GROMACS .gro file of C-alpha atoms in nm:
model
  249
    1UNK     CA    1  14.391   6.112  13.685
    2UNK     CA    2  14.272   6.279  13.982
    3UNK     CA    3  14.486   6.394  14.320
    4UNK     CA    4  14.366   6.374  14.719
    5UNK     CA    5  14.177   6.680  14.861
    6UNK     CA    6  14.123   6.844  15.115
    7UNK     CA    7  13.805   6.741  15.311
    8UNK     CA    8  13.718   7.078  15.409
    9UNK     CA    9  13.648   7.168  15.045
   10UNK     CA   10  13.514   6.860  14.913
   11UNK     CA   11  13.285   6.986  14.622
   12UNK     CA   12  13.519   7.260  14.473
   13UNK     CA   13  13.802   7.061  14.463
   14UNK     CA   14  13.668   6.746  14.276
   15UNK     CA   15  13.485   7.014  14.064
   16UNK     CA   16  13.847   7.208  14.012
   17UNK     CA   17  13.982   6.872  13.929
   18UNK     CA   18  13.730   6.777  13.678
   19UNK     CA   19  13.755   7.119  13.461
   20UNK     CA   20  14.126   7.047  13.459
   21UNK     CA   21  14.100   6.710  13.262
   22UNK     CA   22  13.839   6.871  13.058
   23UNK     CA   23  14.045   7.130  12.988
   24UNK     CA   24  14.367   6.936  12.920
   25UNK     CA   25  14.160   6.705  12.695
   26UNK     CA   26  14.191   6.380  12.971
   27UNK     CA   27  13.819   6.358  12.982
   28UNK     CA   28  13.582   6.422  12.684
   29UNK     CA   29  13.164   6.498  12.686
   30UNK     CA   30  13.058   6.142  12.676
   31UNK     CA   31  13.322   6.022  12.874
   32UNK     CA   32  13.285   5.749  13.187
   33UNK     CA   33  13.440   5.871  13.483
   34UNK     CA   34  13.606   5.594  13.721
   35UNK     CA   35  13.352   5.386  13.935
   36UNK     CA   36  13.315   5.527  14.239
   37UNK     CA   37  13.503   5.305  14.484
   38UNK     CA   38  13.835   5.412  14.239
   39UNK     CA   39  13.702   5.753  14.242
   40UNK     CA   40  13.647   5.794  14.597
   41UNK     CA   41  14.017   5.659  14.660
   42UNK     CA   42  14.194   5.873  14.410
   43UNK     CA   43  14.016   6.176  14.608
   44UNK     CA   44  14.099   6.040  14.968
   45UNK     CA   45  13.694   6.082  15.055
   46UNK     CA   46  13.413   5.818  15.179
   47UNK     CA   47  13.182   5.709  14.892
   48UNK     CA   48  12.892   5.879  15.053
   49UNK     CA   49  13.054   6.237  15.018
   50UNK     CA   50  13.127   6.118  14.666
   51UNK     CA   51  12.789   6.089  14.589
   52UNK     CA   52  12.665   6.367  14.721
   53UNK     CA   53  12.925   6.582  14.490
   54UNK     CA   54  12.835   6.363  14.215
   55UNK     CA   55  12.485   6.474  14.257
   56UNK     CA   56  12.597   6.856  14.281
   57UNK     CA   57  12.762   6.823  13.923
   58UNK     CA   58  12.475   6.634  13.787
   59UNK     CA   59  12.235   6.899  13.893
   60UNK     CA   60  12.487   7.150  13.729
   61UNK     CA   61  12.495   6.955  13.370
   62UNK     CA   62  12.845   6.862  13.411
   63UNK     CA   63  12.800   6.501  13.480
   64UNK     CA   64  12.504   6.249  13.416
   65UNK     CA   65  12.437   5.958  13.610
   66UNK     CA   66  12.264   5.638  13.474
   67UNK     CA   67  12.112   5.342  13.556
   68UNK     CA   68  12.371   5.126  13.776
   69UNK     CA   69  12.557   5.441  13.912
   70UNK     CA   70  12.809   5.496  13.652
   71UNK     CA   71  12.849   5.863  13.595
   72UNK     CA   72  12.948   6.012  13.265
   73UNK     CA   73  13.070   6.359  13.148
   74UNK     CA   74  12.753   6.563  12.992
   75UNK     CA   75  12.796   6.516  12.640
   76UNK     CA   76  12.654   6.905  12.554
   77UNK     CA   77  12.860   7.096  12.829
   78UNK     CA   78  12.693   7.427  12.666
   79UNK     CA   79  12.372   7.330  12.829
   80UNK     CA   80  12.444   7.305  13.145
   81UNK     CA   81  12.311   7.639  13.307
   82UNK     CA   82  11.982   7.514  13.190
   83UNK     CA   83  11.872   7.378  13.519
   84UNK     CA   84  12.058   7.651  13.746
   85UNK     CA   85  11.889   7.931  13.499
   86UNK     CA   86  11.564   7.782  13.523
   87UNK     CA   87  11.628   7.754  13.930
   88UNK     CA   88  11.708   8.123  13.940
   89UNK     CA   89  11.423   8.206  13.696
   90UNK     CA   90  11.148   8.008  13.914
   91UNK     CA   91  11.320   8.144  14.273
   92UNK     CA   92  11.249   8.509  14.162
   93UNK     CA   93  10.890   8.408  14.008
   94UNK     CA   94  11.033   8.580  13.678
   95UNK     CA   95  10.737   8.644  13.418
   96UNK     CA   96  10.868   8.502  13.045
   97UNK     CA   97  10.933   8.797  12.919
   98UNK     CA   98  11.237   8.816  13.199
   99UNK     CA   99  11.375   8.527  12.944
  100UNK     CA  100  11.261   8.677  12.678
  101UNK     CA  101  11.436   9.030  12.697
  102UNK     CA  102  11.794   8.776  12.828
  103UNK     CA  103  11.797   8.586  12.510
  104UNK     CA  104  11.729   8.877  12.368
  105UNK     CA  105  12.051   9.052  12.443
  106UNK     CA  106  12.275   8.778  12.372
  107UNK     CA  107  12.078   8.692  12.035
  108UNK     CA  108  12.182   9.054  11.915
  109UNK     CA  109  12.531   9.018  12.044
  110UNK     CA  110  12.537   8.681  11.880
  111UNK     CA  111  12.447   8.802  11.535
  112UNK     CA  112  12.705   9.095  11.540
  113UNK     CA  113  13.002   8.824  11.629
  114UNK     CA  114  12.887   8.564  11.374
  115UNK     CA  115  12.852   8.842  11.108
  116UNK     CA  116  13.233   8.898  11.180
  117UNK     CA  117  13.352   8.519  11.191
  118UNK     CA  118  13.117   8.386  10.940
  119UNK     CA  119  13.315   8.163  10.715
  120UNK     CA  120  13.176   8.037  10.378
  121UNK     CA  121  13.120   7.692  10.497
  122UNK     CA  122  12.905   7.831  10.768
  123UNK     CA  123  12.743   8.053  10.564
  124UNK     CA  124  12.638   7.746  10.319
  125UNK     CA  125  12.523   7.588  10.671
  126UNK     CA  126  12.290   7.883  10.756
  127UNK     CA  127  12.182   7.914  10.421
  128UNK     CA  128  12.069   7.548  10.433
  129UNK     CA  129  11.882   7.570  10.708
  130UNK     CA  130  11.703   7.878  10.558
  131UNK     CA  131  11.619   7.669  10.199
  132UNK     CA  132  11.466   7.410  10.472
  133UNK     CA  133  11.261   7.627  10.636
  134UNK     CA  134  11.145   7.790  10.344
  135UNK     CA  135  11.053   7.402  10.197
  136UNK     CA  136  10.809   7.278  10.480
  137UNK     CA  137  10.486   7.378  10.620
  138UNK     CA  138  10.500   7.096  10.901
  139UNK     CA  139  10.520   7.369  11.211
  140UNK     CA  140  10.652   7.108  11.449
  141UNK     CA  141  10.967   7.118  11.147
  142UNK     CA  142  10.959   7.469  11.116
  143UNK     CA  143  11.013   7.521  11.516
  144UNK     CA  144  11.360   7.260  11.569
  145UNK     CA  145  11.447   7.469  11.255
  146UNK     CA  146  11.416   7.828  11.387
  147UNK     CA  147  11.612   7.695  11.706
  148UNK     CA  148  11.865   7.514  11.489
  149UNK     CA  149  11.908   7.860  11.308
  150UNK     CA  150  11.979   8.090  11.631
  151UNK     CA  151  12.206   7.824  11.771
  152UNK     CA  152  12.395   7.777  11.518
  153UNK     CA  153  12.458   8.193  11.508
  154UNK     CA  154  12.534   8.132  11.864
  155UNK     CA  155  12.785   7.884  11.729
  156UNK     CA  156  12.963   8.123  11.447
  157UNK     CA  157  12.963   8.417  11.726
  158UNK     CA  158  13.279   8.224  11.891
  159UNK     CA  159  13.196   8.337  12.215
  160UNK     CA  160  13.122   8.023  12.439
  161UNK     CA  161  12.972   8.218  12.717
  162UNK     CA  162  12.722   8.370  12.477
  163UNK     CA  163  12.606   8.003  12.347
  164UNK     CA  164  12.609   7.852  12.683
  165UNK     CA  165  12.385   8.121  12.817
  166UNK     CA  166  12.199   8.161  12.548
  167UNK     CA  167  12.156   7.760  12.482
  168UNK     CA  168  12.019   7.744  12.848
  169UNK     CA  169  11.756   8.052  12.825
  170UNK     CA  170  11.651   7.919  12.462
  171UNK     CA  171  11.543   7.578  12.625
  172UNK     CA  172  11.360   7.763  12.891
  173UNK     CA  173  11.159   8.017  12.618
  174UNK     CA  174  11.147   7.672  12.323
  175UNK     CA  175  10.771   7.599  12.390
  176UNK     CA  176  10.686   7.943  12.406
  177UNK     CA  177  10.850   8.032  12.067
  178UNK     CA  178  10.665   7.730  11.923
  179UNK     CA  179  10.391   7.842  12.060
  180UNK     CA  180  10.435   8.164  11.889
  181UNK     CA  181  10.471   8.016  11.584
  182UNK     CA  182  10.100   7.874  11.601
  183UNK     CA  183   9.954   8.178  11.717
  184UNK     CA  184  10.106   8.304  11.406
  185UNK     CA  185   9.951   8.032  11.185
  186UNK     CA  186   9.599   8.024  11.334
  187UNK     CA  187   9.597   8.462  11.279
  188UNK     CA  188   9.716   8.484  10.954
  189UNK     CA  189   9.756   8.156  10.751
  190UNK     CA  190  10.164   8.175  10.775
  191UNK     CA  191  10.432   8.370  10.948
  192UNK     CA  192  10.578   8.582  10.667
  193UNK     CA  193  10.704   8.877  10.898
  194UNK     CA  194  10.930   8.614  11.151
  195UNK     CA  195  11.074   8.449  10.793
  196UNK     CA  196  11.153   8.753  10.634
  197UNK     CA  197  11.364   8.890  10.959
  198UNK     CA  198  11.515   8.518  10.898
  199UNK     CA  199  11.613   8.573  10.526
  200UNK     CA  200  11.749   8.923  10.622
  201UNK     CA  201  11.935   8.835  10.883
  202UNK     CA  202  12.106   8.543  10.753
  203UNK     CA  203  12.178   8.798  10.432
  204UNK     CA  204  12.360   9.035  10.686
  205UNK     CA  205  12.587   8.758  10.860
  206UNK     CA  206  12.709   8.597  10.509
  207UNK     CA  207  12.790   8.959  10.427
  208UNK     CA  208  12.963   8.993  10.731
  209UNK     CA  209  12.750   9.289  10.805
  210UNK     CA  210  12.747   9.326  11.159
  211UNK     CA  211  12.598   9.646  11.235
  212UNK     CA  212  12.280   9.552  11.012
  213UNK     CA  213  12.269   9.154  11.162
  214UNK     CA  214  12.231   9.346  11.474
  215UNK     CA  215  12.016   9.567  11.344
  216UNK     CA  216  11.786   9.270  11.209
  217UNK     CA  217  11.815   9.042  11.484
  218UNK     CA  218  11.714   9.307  11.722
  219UNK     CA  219  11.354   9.354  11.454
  220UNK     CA  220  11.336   9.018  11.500
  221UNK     CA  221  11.330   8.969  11.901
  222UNK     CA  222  11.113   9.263  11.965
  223UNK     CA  223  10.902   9.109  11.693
  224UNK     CA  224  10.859   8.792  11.921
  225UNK     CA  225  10.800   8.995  12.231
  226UNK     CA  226  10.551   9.183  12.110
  227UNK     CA  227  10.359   8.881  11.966
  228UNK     CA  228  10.427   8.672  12.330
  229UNK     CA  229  10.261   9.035  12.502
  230UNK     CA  230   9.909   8.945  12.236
  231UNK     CA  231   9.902   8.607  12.373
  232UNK     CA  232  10.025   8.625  12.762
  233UNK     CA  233   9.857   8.726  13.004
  234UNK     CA  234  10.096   8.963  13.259
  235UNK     CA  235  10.133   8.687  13.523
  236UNK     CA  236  10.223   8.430  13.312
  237UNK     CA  237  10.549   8.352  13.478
  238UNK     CA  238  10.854   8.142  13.393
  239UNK     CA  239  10.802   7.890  13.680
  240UNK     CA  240  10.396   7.828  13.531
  241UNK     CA  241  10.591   7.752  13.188
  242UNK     CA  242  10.854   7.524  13.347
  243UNK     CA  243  10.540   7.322  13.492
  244UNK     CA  244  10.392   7.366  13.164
  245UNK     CA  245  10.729   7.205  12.979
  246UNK     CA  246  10.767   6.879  13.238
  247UNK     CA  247  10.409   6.774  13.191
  248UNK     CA  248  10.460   6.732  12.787
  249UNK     CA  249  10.796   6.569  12.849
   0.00000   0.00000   0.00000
């Protein structure tokens, strides 16, 4: 499966190689890679150097080591900026509205693209997940559903780069939209304004209405920004809800 490399270029190269069998289909997410003593053969370098790739492309998303040292291909390649975005996010000490105003501008993009590519069967799907919301009052239900809802437009938009991105700065912002959500709840009983941009959005994108799913989705977002500016303070930073995020997992 996999040729010799050059030494000098260790990391890209097994990396090259390993987008190449995704690519062609020879390795699938879930899939074991080789142990490592075949691995580090087929490459022509030490074990040690092996690992320390293996560890670069773990930290990337694109592999996941277990218990025992076998390594497997992530089985959700879409998230794997999450780690490198939350990196870059913590390096520059970005505030959460820095995530905020990115998801932003892929969510409208996003909802412009899926209102040209929605298909009936998708539509049925968003609709679904609509009649669900619209059935519970259990907010912990309500929150996997409103993330279920903008991934999935993410999904119909058929532009990986958008749901990749926008997969790995919507785990970064998740607690904060739940948190939202409460804030919402605790002020006024229920969140009617955040479920009717829901309804109206997912009206425009099974009309394939771009311009207006846009339009909505954009109502929406700066809907949720200016709730997260009532209950933020201004150095409330990405990095404090990373912390924040590892202590309830």
């Amino acid at each position: 499966m996999f040729r010799k490399i050059d030494k000098t270029s260790t990391f890209n190269d097994v990396l090259k190689q390993i987008i190449e069998n995704i690519q062609n289909g020879e390795l699938q997410p879930g899939d074991a890679l080789p142990a490592e003593r075949i691995l580090a053969e087929e490459f022509g370098i030490s074990r040690p150097a092996l690992r320390e790739v293996l560890k670069a492309l773990s930290l990337l998303g694109i592999t996941v080591s277990v218990h025992g040292g076998a390594n497997y291909i992530a089985t959700d390649l879409h998230s794997c900026l999450t780690e490198p975005l939350s990196i870059i996010f913590q390096m520059y000490n970005s505030k959460i509205q820095d995530a905020l105003q990115l998801r932003g501008a892929l969510e409208s993009k996003a909802a412009f693209l899926a209102a040209q590519n929605c298909t009936p069967l998708d539509a049925a799907e968003l609709q679904l997940i609509i009649a669900r919301l619209d059935s519970t009052q259990d907010e912990k239900i309500r929150g996997d559903l409103d993330r279920d809802l903008h991934l999935k437009i993410a999904q119909i938009s058929a532009n990986p780069l958008i749901l990749s991105v926008l997969n790995a700065s919507a785990q970064i912002t998740e607690n904060m939209i739940v948190g939202i959500r409460s804030y919402l709840m605790q002020k006024n009983n229920d969140a009617p304004e955040i479920d009717s941009q829901h309804t109206r959005l997912v009206q425009a994108i099974t009309n394939n209405d771009a311009p207006l799913a846009e339009k909505v989705m954009n109502e929406h977002m700066h809907t949720i920004e200016y709730l997260l500016n009532e209950i933020t303070s201004d150095n409330l930073t990405i990095s404090d809800n990373v912390q924040h995020n590892h202590k309830l997992s």
